[in-house]
XYZ file of C-alpha atoms in Angstrom:
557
model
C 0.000 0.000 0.000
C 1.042 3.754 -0.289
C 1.567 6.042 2.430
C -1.147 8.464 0.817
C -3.613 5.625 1.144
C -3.377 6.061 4.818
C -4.279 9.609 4.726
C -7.179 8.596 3.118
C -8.635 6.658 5.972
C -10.309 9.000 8.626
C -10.460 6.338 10.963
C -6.743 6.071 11.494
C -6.430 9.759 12.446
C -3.493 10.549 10.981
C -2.270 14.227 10.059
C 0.853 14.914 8.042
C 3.296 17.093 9.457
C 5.958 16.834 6.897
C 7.152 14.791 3.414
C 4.067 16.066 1.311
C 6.284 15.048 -1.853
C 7.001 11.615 -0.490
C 3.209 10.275 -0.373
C 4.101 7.783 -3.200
C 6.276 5.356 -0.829
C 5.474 1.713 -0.777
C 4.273 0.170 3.093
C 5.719 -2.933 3.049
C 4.962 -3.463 7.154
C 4.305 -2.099 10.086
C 6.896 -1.622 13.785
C 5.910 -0.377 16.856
C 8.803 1.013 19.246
C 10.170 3.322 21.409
C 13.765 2.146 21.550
C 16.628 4.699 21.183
C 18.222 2.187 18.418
C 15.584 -0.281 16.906
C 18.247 -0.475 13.805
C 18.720 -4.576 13.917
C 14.395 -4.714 14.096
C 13.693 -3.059 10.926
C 14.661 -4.314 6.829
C 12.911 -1.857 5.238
C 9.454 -0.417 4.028
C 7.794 0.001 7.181
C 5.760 2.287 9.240
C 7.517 3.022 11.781
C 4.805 3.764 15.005
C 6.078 5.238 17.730
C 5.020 7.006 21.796
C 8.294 9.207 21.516
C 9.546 7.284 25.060
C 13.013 6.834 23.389
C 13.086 11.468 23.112
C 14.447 13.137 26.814
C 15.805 16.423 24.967
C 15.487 17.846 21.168
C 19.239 16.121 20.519
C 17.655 12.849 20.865
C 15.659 13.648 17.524
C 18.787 13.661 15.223
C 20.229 10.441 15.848
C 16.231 8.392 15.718
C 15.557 9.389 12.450
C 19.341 9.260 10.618
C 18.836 5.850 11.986
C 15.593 5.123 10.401
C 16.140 6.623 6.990
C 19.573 4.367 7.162
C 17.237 1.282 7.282
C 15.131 2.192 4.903
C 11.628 3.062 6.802
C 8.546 4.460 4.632
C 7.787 6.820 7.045
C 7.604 8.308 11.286
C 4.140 8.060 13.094
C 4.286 9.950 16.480
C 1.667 9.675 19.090
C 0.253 12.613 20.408
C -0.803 10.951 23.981
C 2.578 11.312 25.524
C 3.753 14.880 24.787
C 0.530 16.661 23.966
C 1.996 17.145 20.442
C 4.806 16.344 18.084
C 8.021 18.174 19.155
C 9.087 20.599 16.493
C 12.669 19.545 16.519
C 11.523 15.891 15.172
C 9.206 17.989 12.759
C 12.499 20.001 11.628
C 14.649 16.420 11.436
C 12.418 14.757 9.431
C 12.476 17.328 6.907
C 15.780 17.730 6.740
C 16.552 14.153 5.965
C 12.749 13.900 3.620
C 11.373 11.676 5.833
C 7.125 11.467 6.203
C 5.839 12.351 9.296
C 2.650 11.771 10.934
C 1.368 12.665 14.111
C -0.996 9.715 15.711
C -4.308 11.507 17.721
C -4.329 9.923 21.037
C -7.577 9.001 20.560
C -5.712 6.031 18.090
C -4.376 2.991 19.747
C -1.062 2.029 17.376
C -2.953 -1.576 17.537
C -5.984 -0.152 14.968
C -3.133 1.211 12.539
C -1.520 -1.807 12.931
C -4.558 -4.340 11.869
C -4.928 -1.802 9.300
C -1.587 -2.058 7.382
C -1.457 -5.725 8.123
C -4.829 -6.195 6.540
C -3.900 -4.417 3.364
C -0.910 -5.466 3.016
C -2.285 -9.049 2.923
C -5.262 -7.854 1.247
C -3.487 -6.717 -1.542
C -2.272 -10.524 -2.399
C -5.228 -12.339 -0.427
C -8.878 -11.611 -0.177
C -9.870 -13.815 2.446
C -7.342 -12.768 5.263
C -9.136 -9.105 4.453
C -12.151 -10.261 4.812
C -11.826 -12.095 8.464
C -9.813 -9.370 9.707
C -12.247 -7.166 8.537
C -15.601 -8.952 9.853
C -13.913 -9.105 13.371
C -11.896 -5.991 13.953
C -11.819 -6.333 17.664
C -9.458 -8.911 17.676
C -7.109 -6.532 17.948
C -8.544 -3.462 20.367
C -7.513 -2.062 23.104
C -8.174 -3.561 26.034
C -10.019 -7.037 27.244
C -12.415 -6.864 24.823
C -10.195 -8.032 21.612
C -9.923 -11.607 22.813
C -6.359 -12.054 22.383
C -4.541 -14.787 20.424
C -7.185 -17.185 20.691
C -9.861 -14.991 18.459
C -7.464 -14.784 15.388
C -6.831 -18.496 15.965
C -10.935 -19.053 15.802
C -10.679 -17.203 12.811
C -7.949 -19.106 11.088
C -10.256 -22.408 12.041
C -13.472 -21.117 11.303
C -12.813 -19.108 8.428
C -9.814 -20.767 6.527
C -10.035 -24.279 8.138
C -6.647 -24.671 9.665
C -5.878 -25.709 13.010
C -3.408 -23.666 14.383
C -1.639 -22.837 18.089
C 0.353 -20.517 19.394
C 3.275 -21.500 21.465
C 6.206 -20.730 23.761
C 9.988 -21.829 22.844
C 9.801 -23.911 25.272
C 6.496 -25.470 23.756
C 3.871 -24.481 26.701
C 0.662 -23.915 25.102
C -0.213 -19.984 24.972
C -3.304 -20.137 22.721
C -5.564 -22.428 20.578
C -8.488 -22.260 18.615
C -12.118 -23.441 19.966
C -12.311 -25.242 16.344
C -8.728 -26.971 16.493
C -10.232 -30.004 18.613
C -8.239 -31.333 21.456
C -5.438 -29.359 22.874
C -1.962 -31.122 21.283
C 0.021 -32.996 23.716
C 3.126 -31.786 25.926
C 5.378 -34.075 24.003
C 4.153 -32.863 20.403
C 4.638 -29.371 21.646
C 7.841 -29.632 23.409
C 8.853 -31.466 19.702
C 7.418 -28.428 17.827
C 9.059 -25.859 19.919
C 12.598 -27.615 19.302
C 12.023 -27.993 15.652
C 11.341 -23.888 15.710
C 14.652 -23.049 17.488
C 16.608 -25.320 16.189
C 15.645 -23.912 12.696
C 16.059 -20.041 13.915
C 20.005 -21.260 14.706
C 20.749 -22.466 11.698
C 19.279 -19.420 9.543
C 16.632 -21.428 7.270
C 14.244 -19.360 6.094
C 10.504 -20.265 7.353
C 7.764 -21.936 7.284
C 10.000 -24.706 9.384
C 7.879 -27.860 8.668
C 7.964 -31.358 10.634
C 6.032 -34.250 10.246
C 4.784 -35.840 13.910
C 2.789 -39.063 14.698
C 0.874 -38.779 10.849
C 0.628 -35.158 10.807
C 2.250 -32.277 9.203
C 2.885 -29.196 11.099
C 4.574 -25.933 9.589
C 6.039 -23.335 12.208
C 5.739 -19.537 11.904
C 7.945 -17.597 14.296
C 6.044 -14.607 15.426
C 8.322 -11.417 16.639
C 6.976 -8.128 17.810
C 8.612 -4.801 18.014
C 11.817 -5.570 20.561
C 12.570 -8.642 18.140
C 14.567 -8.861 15.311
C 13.628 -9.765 12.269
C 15.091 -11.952 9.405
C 18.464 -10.915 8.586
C 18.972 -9.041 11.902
C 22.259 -8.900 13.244
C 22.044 -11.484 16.582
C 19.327 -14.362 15.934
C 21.023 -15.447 19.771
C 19.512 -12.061 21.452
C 16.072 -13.307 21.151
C 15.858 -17.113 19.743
C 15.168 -18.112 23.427
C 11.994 -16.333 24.170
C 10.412 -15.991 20.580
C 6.802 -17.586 20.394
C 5.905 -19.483 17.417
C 2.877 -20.367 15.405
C 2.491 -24.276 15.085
C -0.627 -24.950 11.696
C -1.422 -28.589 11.146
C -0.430 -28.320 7.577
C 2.047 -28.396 5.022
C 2.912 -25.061 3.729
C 5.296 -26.591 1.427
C 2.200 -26.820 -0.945
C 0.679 -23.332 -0.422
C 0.858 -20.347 -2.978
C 2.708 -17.133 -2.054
C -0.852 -15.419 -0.863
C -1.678 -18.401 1.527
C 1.960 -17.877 3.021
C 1.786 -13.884 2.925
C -1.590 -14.361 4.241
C -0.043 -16.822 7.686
C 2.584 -13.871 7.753
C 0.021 -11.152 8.547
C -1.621 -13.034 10.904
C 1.786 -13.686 13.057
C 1.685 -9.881 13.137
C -1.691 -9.904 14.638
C -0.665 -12.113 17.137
C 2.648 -9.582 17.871
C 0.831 -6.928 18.434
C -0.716 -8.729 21.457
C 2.146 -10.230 22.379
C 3.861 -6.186 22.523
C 0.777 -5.541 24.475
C 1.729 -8.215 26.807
C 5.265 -7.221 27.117
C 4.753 -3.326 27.682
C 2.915 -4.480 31.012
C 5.585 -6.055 32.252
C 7.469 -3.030 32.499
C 5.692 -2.597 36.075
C 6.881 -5.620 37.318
C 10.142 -5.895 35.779
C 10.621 -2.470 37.680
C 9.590 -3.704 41.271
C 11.900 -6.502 40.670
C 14.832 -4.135 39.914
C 13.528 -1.907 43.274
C 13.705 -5.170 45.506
C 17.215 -6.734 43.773
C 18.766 -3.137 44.316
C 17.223 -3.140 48.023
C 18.128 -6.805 48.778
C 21.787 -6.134 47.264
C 22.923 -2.607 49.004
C 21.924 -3.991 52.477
C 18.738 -2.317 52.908
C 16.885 -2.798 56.153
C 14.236 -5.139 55.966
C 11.995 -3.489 56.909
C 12.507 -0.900 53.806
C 12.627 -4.363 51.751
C 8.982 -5.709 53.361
C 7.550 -2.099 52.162
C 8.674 -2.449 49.024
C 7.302 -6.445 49.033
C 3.938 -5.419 50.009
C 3.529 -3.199 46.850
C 4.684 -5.820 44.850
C 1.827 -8.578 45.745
C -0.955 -6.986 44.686
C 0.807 -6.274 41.483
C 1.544 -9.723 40.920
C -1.357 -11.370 42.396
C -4.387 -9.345 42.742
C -6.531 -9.862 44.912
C -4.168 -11.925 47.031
C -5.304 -10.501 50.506
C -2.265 -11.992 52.147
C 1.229 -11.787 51.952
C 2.982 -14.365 50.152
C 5.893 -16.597 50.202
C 8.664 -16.046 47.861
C 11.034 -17.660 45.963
C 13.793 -16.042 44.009
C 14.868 -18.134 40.623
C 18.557 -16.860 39.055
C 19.321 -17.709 35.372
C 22.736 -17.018 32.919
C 22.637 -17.829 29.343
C 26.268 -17.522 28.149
C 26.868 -17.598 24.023
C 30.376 -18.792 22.822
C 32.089 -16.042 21.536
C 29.124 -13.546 21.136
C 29.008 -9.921 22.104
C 25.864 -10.347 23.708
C 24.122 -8.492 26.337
C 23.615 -11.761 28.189
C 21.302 -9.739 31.358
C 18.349 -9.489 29.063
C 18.082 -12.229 26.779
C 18.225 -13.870 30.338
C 15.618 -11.927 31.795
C 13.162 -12.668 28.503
C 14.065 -16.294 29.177
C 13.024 -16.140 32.910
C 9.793 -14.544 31.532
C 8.527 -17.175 29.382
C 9.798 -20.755 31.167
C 8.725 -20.025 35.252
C 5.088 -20.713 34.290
C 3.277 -23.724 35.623
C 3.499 -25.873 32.170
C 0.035 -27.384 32.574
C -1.525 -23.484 32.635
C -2.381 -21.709 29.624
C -2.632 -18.200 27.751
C -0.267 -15.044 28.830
C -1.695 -14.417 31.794
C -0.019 -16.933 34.138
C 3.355 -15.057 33.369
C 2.064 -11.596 34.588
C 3.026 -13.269 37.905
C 6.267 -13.246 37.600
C 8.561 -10.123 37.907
C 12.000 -10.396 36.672
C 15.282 -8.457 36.986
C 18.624 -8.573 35.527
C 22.148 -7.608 37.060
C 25.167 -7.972 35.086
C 24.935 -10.913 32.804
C 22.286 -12.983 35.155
C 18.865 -12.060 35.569
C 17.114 -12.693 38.542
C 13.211 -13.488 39.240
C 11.365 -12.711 42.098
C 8.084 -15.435 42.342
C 4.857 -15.158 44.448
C 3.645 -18.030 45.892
C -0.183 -17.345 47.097
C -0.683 -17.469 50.465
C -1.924 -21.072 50.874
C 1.238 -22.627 50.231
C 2.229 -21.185 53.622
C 0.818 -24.138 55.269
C 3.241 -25.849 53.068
C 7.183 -26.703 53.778
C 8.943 -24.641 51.110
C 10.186 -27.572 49.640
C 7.234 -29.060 49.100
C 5.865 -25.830 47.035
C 6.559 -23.923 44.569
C 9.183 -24.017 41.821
C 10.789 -27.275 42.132
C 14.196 -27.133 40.006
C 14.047 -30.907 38.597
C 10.375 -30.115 37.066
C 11.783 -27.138 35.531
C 14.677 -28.514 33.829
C 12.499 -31.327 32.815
C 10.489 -29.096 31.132
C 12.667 -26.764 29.174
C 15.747 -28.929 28.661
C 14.960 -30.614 25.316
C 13.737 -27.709 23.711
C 16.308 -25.034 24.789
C 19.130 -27.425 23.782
C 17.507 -27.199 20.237
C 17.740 -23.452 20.041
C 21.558 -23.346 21.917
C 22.701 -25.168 18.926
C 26.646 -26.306 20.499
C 27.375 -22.925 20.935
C 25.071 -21.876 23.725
C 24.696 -22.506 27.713
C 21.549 -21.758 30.025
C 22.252 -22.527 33.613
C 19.698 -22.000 36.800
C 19.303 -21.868 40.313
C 16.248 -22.054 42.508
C 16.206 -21.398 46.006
C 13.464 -22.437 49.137
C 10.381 -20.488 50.199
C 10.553 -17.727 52.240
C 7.686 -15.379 53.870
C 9.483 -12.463 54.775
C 12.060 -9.750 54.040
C 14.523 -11.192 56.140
C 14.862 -14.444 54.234
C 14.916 -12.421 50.837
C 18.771 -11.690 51.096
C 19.276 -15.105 51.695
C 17.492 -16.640 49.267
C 18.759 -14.671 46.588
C 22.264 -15.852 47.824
C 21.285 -19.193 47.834
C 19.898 -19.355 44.475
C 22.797 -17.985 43.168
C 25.038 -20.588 44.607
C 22.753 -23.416 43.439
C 23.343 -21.746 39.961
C 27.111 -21.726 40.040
C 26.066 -25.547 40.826
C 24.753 -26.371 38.229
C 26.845 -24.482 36.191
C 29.737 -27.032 36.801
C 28.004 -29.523 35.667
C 28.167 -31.121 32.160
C 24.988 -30.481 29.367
C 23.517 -27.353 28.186
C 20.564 -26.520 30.248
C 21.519 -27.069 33.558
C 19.387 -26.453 36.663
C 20.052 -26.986 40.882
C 17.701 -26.416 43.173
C 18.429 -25.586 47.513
C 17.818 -29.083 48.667
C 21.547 -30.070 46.680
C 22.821 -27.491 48.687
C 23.065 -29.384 51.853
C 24.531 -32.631 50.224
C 27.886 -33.489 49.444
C 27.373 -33.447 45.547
C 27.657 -29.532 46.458
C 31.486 -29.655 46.972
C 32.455 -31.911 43.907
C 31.981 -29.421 41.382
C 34.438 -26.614 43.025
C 37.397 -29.465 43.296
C 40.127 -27.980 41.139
C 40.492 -30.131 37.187
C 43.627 -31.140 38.219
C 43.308 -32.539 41.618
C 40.376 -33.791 39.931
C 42.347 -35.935 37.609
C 44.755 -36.520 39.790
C 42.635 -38.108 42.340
C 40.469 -40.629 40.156
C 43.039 -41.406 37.927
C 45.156 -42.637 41.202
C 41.813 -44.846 41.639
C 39.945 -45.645 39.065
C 42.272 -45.856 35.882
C 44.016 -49.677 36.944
C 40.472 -50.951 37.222
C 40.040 -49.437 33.764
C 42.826 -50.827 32.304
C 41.825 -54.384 33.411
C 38.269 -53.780 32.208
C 39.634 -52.838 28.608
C 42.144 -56.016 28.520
C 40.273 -58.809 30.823
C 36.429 -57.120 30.343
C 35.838 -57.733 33.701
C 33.901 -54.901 34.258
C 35.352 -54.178 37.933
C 33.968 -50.426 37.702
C 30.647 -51.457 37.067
C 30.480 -53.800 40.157
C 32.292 -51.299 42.149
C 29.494 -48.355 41.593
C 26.738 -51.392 41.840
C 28.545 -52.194 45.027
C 28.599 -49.381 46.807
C 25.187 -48.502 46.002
C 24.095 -51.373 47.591
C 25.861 -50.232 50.977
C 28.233 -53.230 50.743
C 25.608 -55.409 50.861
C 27.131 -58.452 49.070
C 23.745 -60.620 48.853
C 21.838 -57.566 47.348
C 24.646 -56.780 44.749
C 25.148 -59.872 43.211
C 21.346 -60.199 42.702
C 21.567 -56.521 41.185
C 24.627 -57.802 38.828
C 23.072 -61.107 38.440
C 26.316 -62.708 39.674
C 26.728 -65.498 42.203
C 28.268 -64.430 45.539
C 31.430 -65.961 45.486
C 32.027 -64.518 41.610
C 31.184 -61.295 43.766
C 33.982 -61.724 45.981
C 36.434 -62.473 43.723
C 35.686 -59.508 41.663
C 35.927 -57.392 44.525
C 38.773 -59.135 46.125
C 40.781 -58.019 42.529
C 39.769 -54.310 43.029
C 41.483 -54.727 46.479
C 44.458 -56.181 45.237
C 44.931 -53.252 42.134
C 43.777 -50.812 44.150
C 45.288 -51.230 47.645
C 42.734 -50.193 49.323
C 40.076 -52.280 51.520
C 36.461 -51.920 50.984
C 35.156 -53.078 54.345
C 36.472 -49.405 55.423
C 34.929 -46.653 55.255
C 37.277 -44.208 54.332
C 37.969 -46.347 51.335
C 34.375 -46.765 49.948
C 34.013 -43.146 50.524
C 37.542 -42.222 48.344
C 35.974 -44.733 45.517
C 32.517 -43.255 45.736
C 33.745 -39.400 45.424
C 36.315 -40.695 42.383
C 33.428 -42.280 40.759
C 31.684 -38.920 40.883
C 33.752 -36.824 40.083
C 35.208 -39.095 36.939
């Protein structure tokens, strides 16, 4: 479409301040921002909507637009709700470098100019994506009232017959259509969401398509405003937290208007989704209040102040203050010059919702901060679980990594690390400082441990696994070589397989009657076995100190 078009259309409320002679530009899309430097988010040909948050002083104006005429934009849209009007120093700039500018009524939520370019965009190439857009226009209003996600996915099942979902990266179910039948399975969408970030690593171009238990699904990513698109210069900054649109069908046989058509509608679904994530700025900012309390020393009772404006926030309604629990998380790129804090952060955001919940809501809950390169979440627990041991409530860090591991190891592709730590309930300020120390440690934890996504929780903290992962590499090698490398060398040239009974045997306490049934060996074949670790080992298994040198060499080897 052409910028003049959108003069044309009263309901938009648009009024041109500038590039009269420029009218005839081609709107190739549509970006919402207010970001000081949204360079690697734009390729070109959009509308470029913005609330002027990014402007503190008329100097700021400069630098904005030589950056958006470098990429390319069709033109500036500034809304009119945050300043009372459009500064004249942006007016000035964007004549200077001849670039259209528009000045939004406040009366004009972005999301109606939005649907609008998206639908005529589309329209242009396909009809019917025009016409359900344009029979059901709320879907995308301000407010409760435009049904979210799950109306455009109605519309997609309704209308166009496809069954289509929306879902996180780490494949929890956001939204799905009334008409798409039963909700897909955890395993199907854990599979899905690996298949999406695995694909987003290795730069294919989309629809991603994968063929599960006799069906066909093809992926969408969907990306709003803070998220690059293709061709941007970090896929890393972002892969991690993207949602993705999962259709049970093979786009490999559609036309360029049915795929244009899927396109337009993952740019419905953004707009919500940059809805969603503008609200978090709230909580992300009580988070950062709290961490900065909790880390200069504050007194608690400053930090319990600052707690009890936080629970409402987070759980309306609540009537009672919670427990918390404070959940720390590093993602660490080979190599990359990345601002690891908030891809972190957006991580946090997305994964430390209760998997069997649905929609966005359940992650309004969660308030997350970042320090350095780790961010750090701060979770409610409503006021019931204080009945409840802290262990026995809560985020539990075995369910979480059994829930994100698969999928996040997909989109770290070799060259990526995610690492986190979860500490115990606590109901009070005085327990915050601690907790936040103690997740911390329990992240360092897992962090010295082998695999990708790595998680430790505060109950490891109080076992001895805690101290093998500090042991220096060398002593390290030093120590279970001493031990365990003669038993390996008879295993290779006698396959004997003394290591194996040795781990079998001490798991069994010693017990030799309950080992040999384990190994399936008679009891004096037992002996003997053991009898020859004695003799290569020189050490004596009926002591303790001996069992407990094999047993740390077999964990730490």
């Amino acid at each position: 479409m052409r910028l003049r078009a959108l003069l044309d259309t009263d309901a938009l409320g648009l009024r041109l301040l500038g590039g009269e002679d420029e009218l005839d530009r081609t709107v190739r899309g549509v970006m919402t921002t207010d970001l000081r430097d949204p360079s690697r988010y734009l390729s070109g040909g959009e509308l470029v909507l913005t609330g002027l948050a990014w402007r503190r002083d008329a100097s700021d104006s400069e630098p904005f637009v030589r950056i958006l005429v470098s990429a390319g934009v069709a033109a500036l849209a500034a809304g009119e709700a945050e300043l009372g009007a459009v500064p004249d120093d942006l007016i000035a700039v964007c004549a200077r470098h001849r670039l259209p500018l528009f000045a939004v009524h406040e009366s004009v939520a972005f999301a109606t100019i939005t649907e609008h370019v998206v639908r005529q965009v589309s329209g242009e190439r396909a009809g019917d994506l025009a016409a359900v857009v344009d029979r059901h226009r709320r879907m995308m209003t301000s407010g409760p009232a435009g049904g979210g996600p799950d109306v455009v996915l109605d519309l997609l099942g309704s209308d166009l017959d496809l069954r289509a979902w929306v879902l996180s990266p780490t494949g929890r179910l956001i939204a799905g259509s009334k008409v798409s039948g039963p909700a897909l399975p955890a395993d199907v969408c854990a599979k899905l969401a690996a298949e999406q970030l695995a694909a987003a690593r290795t730069g294919r171009r989309g629809p991603h398509r994968l063929a599960l238990g006799g069906s066909t699904y093809s992926l969408f990513p969907i990306r709003g405003g803070g998220r690059p698109a293709q061709g941007s210069r970090d896929v890393r900054e972002t892969v991690l937290s993207d949602w993705l649109l999962a259709v049970e069908a093979d786009a490999g046989d559609w036309p360029d208007e049915r795929l244009d058509l899927l396109q337009g509608v993952t740019q419905l679904i953004a707009v919500e989704r940059d809805r969603r994530d503008a609200a978090r700025t709230v909580r992300r900012r009580l988070a950062q209040e709290v961490l900065e309390l909790v880390q200069t020393g504050a007194a608690p009772a400053e930090i319990a102040a600052r707690l009890r404006v936080a629970a409402p926030v987070l759980l309306p309604g609540l009537g009672a203050a919670p427990h918390w629990q404070v959940v720390v998380a590093r993602v660490e790129w080979d190599g990359a010059a990345i601002e690891a804090g908030p891809v972190a952060q957006a991580l946090l955001e997305e994964i430390l919702v209760d998997p069997l919940t649905t929609g966005p809501e359940p992650a309004d809950r969660i308030a997350v901060a970042h320090s350095g390169e780790e961010a750090i979440a701060l979770v409610p627990l409503p006021a019931v679980s204080a009945e409840h041991d802290g262990s026995e409530s809560g985020i539990h860090a075995d369910a979480l990594l059994a829930t994100v591991r698969d999928p996040l190891s997909a989109g770290l592709d070799g060259d990526g690390r995610v690492t986190l730590g979860v500490s115990a309930a606590v109901h009070s300020a005085e327990g915050l400082r601690g907790a936040l120390e103690e997740a911390r440690h329990a992240r360092r934890v897992a962090a010295a441990r082998p695999g990708r996504v790595c998680a430790a929780g505060h109950q490891e903290l109080a076992s001895h696994v805690l101290l093998l992962p500090f042991v220096p590499d060398d002593v390290r090698r030093a120590f279970t070589a001493r031990l365990l490398d003669p038993l390996r060398d008879y295993d290779r040239r006698h396959r004997a397989e003394l290591i194996p009974t040795l781990e079998a045997f001490l798991e069994c306490d010693g017990s030799w009657t309950r080992c040999a049934t384990r190994l399936h060996l008679h009891v004096n074949t037992l002996r003997y076995r053991v009898g020859r670790i004695e003799q290569l080992t020189s050490r004596d298994l009926s002591r303790l100190e001996d069992k407990l040198d094999f047993f740390l060499a077999l964990r730490m080897s």
